[in-house]
Amino acid sequence: MAITPPPAATSSRLWLVRHAAPLVPPGTCYGAWDVPADAQATRAAAERLATALPPEGRAACVAYSTLQRCELLAHELQALRPDLTFTPDARLREMDFGRWEGQPWDAIGKSAIDTWVAGFATHTPRGGESLAQMLHRVAAALQTAQAWRTEQGVKEVVWITHAGVARCVAWLQERGESALPRSEDWPVAAPGWGEWEIRELA
């Protein structure tokens, strides 16, 4: 598993943990669609994460998306690491694709997808959520994480979340919320299923 080299131990860190593989047919559009994840893979991811996280004594808080594929991983981790503090946070949910949710990408149609790509930051896919709206809520969640650091002395902030949220964090840390992305500028890299990356909590 490739993990971003962590910042120095004296700084606060943000762990971006992606849920295990979801139980959906390949090629399906799913974001806010509340699908389960593979239970065995989730348990294995929780075991790896429980071992990788610093031992009890270094202040840590876990926030998790309220979609069940992330909730399951949070519950498995909590059973292994009861010393951690767990908080559900709907701001960490994946993007809402509206009426596209649950459809095969091939069935959505090239014209609809091209329209979305052309207005990448502001277009709302079929009544769902724009990327600008998603960036705004992830930015607010980052502010909460920063407050945990400054007001409560939290050293490790763990988000159990989705690939889209990880990409939003990358964009926000590199460009800021005021810069609206074009499709060709959007970060591609994200943790694999059941894996994570570590960023400095700036």
Short mmCIF file of C-alpha atoms in Angstrom, two decimals:
data_model
loop_
_atom_site.label_atom_id
_atom_site.label_comp_id
_atom_site.label_asym_id
_atom_site.label_seq_id
_atom_site.Cartn_x
_atom_site.Cartn_y
_atom_site.Cartn_z
CA MET A 1 0.00 0.00 0.00
CA ALA A 2 1.46 3.35 -1.02
CA ILE A 3 1.21 5.93 1.73
CA THR A 4 2.30 9.55 1.44
CA PRO A 5 5.36 10.12 3.67
CA PRO A 6 3.99 11.70 6.85
CA PRO A 7 5.00 15.16 8.02
CA ALA A 8 7.11 15.52 11.14
CA ALA A 9 5.57 14.00 14.25
CA THR A 10 5.39 17.42 15.94
CA SER A 11 2.85 18.70 13.40
CA SER A 12 -0.82 17.87 13.12
CA ARG A 13 -1.74 15.41 10.38
CA LEU A 14 -4.83 14.68 8.33
CA TRP A 15 -5.38 11.02 7.42
CA LEU A 16 -7.60 10.66 4.36
CA VAL A 17 -8.94 7.10 4.54
CA ARG A 18 -11.06 5.70 1.73
CA HIS A 19 -13.75 3.10 2.35
CA ALA A 20 -13.36 -0.47 1.12
CA ALA A 21 -14.68 -1.59 -2.27
CA PRO A 22 -18.42 -0.90 -2.63
CA LEU A 23 -20.86 -3.60 -3.64
CA VAL A 24 -21.98 -2.08 -6.94
CA PRO A 25 -21.76 -3.36 -10.51
CA PRO A 26 -18.69 -2.09 -12.41
CA GLY A 27 -19.33 1.06 -14.42
CA THR A 28 -22.10 2.32 -12.13
CA CYS A 29 -22.41 5.97 -11.14
CA TYR A 30 -22.47 6.17 -7.37
CA GLY A 31 -21.65 9.07 -5.08
CA ALA A 32 -24.30 9.93 -2.52
CA TRP A 33 -26.01 6.62 -3.34
CA ASP A 34 -25.82 4.79 -0.02
CA VAL A 35 -24.36 1.45 -1.04
CA PRO A 36 -22.60 -1.00 1.33
CA ALA A 37 -18.94 -1.97 1.13
CA ASP A 38 -17.47 -5.44 1.19
CA ALA A 39 -17.51 -6.47 4.86
CA GLN A 40 -14.38 -8.62 4.79
CA ALA A 41 -12.36 -5.94 2.99
CA THR A 42 -13.64 -3.33 5.43
CA ARG A 43 -12.54 -5.42 8.40
CA ALA A 44 -9.08 -5.91 6.88
CA ALA A 45 -8.77 -2.15 6.22
CA ALA A 46 -9.75 -1.38 9.81
CA GLU A 47 -7.10 -3.78 11.10
CA ARG A 48 -4.38 -2.14 8.97
CA LEU A 49 -5.47 1.34 10.00
CA ALA A 50 -5.70 0.49 13.70
CA THR A 51 -2.10 -0.68 13.58
CA ALA A 52 -0.86 2.27 11.51
CA LEU A 53 -2.39 4.99 13.67
CA PRO A 54 -0.21 6.26 16.53
CA PRO A 55 -0.71 4.49 19.87
CA GLU A 56 -2.98 5.73 22.60
CA GLY A 57 -1.69 8.95 24.10
CA ARG A 58 -1.27 11.05 20.95
CA ALA A 59 -4.53 13.01 20.73
CA ALA A 60 -6.58 11.79 17.76
CA CYS A 61 -10.10 12.31 16.45
CA VAL A 62 -11.92 10.39 13.73
CA ALA A 63 -14.64 11.96 11.58
CA TYR A 64 -16.49 9.82 9.07
CA SER A 65 -18.90 10.17 6.19
CA THR A 66 -22.47 9.24 7.05
CA LEU A 67 -22.74 6.92 4.05
CA GLN A 68 -22.81 3.29 5.20
CA ARG A 69 -19.67 2.24 3.34
CA CYS A 70 -17.73 4.64 5.57
CA GLU A 71 -19.79 4.09 8.71
CA LEU A 72 -18.98 0.37 8.58
CA LEU A 73 -15.24 1.08 8.48
CA ALA A 74 -15.59 3.58 11.35
CA HIS A 75 -17.43 1.03 13.49
CA GLU A 76 -14.83 -1.66 12.76
CA LEU A 77 -12.03 0.74 13.66
CA GLN A 78 -13.79 1.85 16.84
CA ALA A 79 -13.98 -1.77 18.01
CA LEU A 80 -10.22 -2.05 17.57
CA ARG A 81 -9.29 1.42 18.83
CA PRO A 82 -11.76 2.49 21.53
CA ASP A 83 -9.23 5.13 22.64
CA LEU A 84 -10.11 7.26 19.60
CA THR A 85 -12.95 9.79 19.43
CA PHE A 86 -15.46 9.22 16.60
CA THR A 87 -17.79 11.82 15.05
CA PRO A 88 -20.14 11.41 12.04
CA ASP A 89 -19.88 14.29 9.56
CA ALA A 90 -22.15 14.57 6.52
CA ARG A 91 -19.71 17.08 4.97
CA LEU A 92 -17.40 14.14 4.25
CA ARG A 93 -19.90 12.41 1.95
CA GLU A 94 -19.13 11.75 -1.70
CA MET A 95 -20.51 14.05 -4.39
CA ASP A 96 -24.27 13.85 -5.04
CA PHE A 97 -24.87 12.99 -8.69
CA GLY A 98 -28.64 13.46 -8.42
CA ARG A 99 -30.67 11.37 -10.86
CA TRP A 100 -27.48 9.87 -12.27
CA GLU A 101 -27.01 7.88 -9.07
CA GLY A 102 -27.25 4.13 -9.59
CA GLN A 103 -27.22 4.34 -13.39
CA PRO A 104 -24.51 2.84 -15.59
CA TRP A 105 -22.26 5.63 -16.84
CA ASP A 106 -22.90 4.38 -20.39
CA ALA A 107 -26.64 4.95 -19.92
CA ILE A 108 -26.23 8.56 -18.80
CA GLY A 109 -25.17 9.61 -22.27
CA LYS A 110 -22.19 11.40 -23.75
CA SER A 111 -24.07 14.67 -24.25
CA ALA A 112 -25.01 14.95 -20.56
CA ILE A 113 -21.49 14.10 -19.43
CA ASP A 114 -19.95 16.57 -21.92
CA THR A 115 -22.19 19.33 -20.56
CA TRP A 116 -21.06 18.52 -17.03
CA VAL A 117 -17.37 18.51 -18.02
CA ALA A 118 -17.74 21.84 -19.85
CA GLY A 119 -19.09 23.52 -16.71
CA PHE A 120 -17.05 21.31 -14.41
CA ALA A 121 -17.11 23.43 -11.25
CA THR A 122 -20.62 24.85 -11.39
CA HIS A 123 -22.79 22.43 -13.39
CA THR A 124 -25.19 20.34 -11.36
CA PRO A 125 -25.57 16.80 -12.71
CA ARG A 126 -29.31 16.13 -13.02
CA GLY A 127 -30.43 17.78 -9.81
CA GLY A 128 -27.43 16.73 -7.69
CA GLU A 129 -24.54 18.79 -6.38
CA SER A 130 -21.98 20.96 -8.15
CA LEU A 131 -18.29 20.56 -7.49
CA ALA A 132 -18.19 24.13 -6.15
CA GLN A 133 -20.80 23.16 -3.55
CA MET A 134 -18.80 20.08 -2.60
CA LEU A 135 -15.59 22.10 -2.28
CA HIS A 136 -17.39 24.53 0.01
CA ARG A 137 -18.54 21.84 2.42
CA VAL A 138 -15.15 20.10 2.44
CA ALA A 139 -13.48 23.47 3.14
CA ALA A 140 -15.83 23.90 6.11
CA ALA A 141 -14.89 20.43 7.38
CA LEU A 142 -11.20 21.38 7.09
CA GLN A 143 -11.88 24.46 9.22
CA THR A 144 -13.39 22.21 11.87
CA ALA A 145 -10.33 19.96 11.78
CA GLN A 146 -8.07 22.99 12.15
CA ALA A 147 -10.13 24.12 15.15
CA TRP A 148 -9.65 20.69 16.75
CA ARG A 149 -5.92 21.26 16.37
CA THR A 150 -5.79 24.79 17.75
CA GLU A 151 -8.49 24.57 20.42
CA GLN A 152 -8.19 20.96 21.60
CA GLY A 153 -4.59 20.09 20.74
CA VAL A 154 -5.59 17.25 18.40
CA LYS A 155 -2.50 15.89 16.64
CA GLU A 156 -4.09 13.29 14.38
CA VAL A 157 -7.31 14.00 12.46
CA VAL A 158 -8.65 10.95 10.63
CA TRP A 159 -11.30 11.26 7.94
CA ILE A 160 -13.00 8.06 6.79
CA THR A 161 -14.33 9.27 3.50
CA HIS A 162 -14.32 8.98 -0.30
CA ALA A 163 -12.03 9.55 -3.28
CA GLY A 164 -13.88 12.74 -4.24
CA VAL A 165 -13.32 14.26 -0.81
CA ALA A 166 -9.61 13.37 -0.93
CA ARG A 167 -9.35 15.16 -4.29
CA CYS A 168 -11.17 18.17 -2.86
CA VAL A 169 -8.64 18.37 -0.02
CA ALA A 170 -5.78 18.22 -2.52
CA TRP A 171 -7.33 21.06 -4.54
CA LEU A 172 -8.09 23.21 -1.48
CA GLN A 173 -4.61 22.83 -0.04
CA GLU A 174 -2.94 23.62 -3.36
CA ARG A 175 -5.30 26.23 -4.90
CA GLY A 176 -7.81 27.34 -2.26
CA GLU A 177 -11.60 27.54 -2.40
CA SER A 178 -11.73 30.69 -4.52
CA ALA A 179 -10.09 28.97 -7.50
CA LEU A 180 -12.70 26.98 -9.42
CA PRO A 181 -11.24 23.96 -11.23
CA ARG A 182 -11.54 23.02 -14.87
CA SER A 183 -11.84 19.34 -15.61
CA GLU A 184 -8.28 19.15 -16.96
CA ASP A 185 -6.90 20.66 -13.74
CA TRP A 186 -8.73 18.39 -11.32
CA PRO A 187 -6.54 16.06 -9.21
CA VAL A 188 -6.63 12.46 -10.38
CA ALA A 189 -4.75 10.75 -7.56
CA ALA A 190 -6.72 9.40 -4.60
CA PRO A 191 -6.27 6.57 -2.08
CA GLY A 192 -7.30 3.11 -3.25
CA TRP A 193 -10.18 1.27 -1.59
CA GLY A 194 -9.35 0.63 2.05
CA GLU A 195 -6.17 2.72 1.79
CA TRP A 196 -5.19 6.22 2.87
CA GLU A 197 -2.88 9.16 2.40
CA ILE A 198 -1.49 11.50 5.05
CA ARG A 199 -1.37 15.28 4.65
CA GLU A 200 -0.19 18.04 6.89
CA LEU A 201 -3.14 19.80 8.50
CA ALA A 202 -2.25 23.33 7.39
#
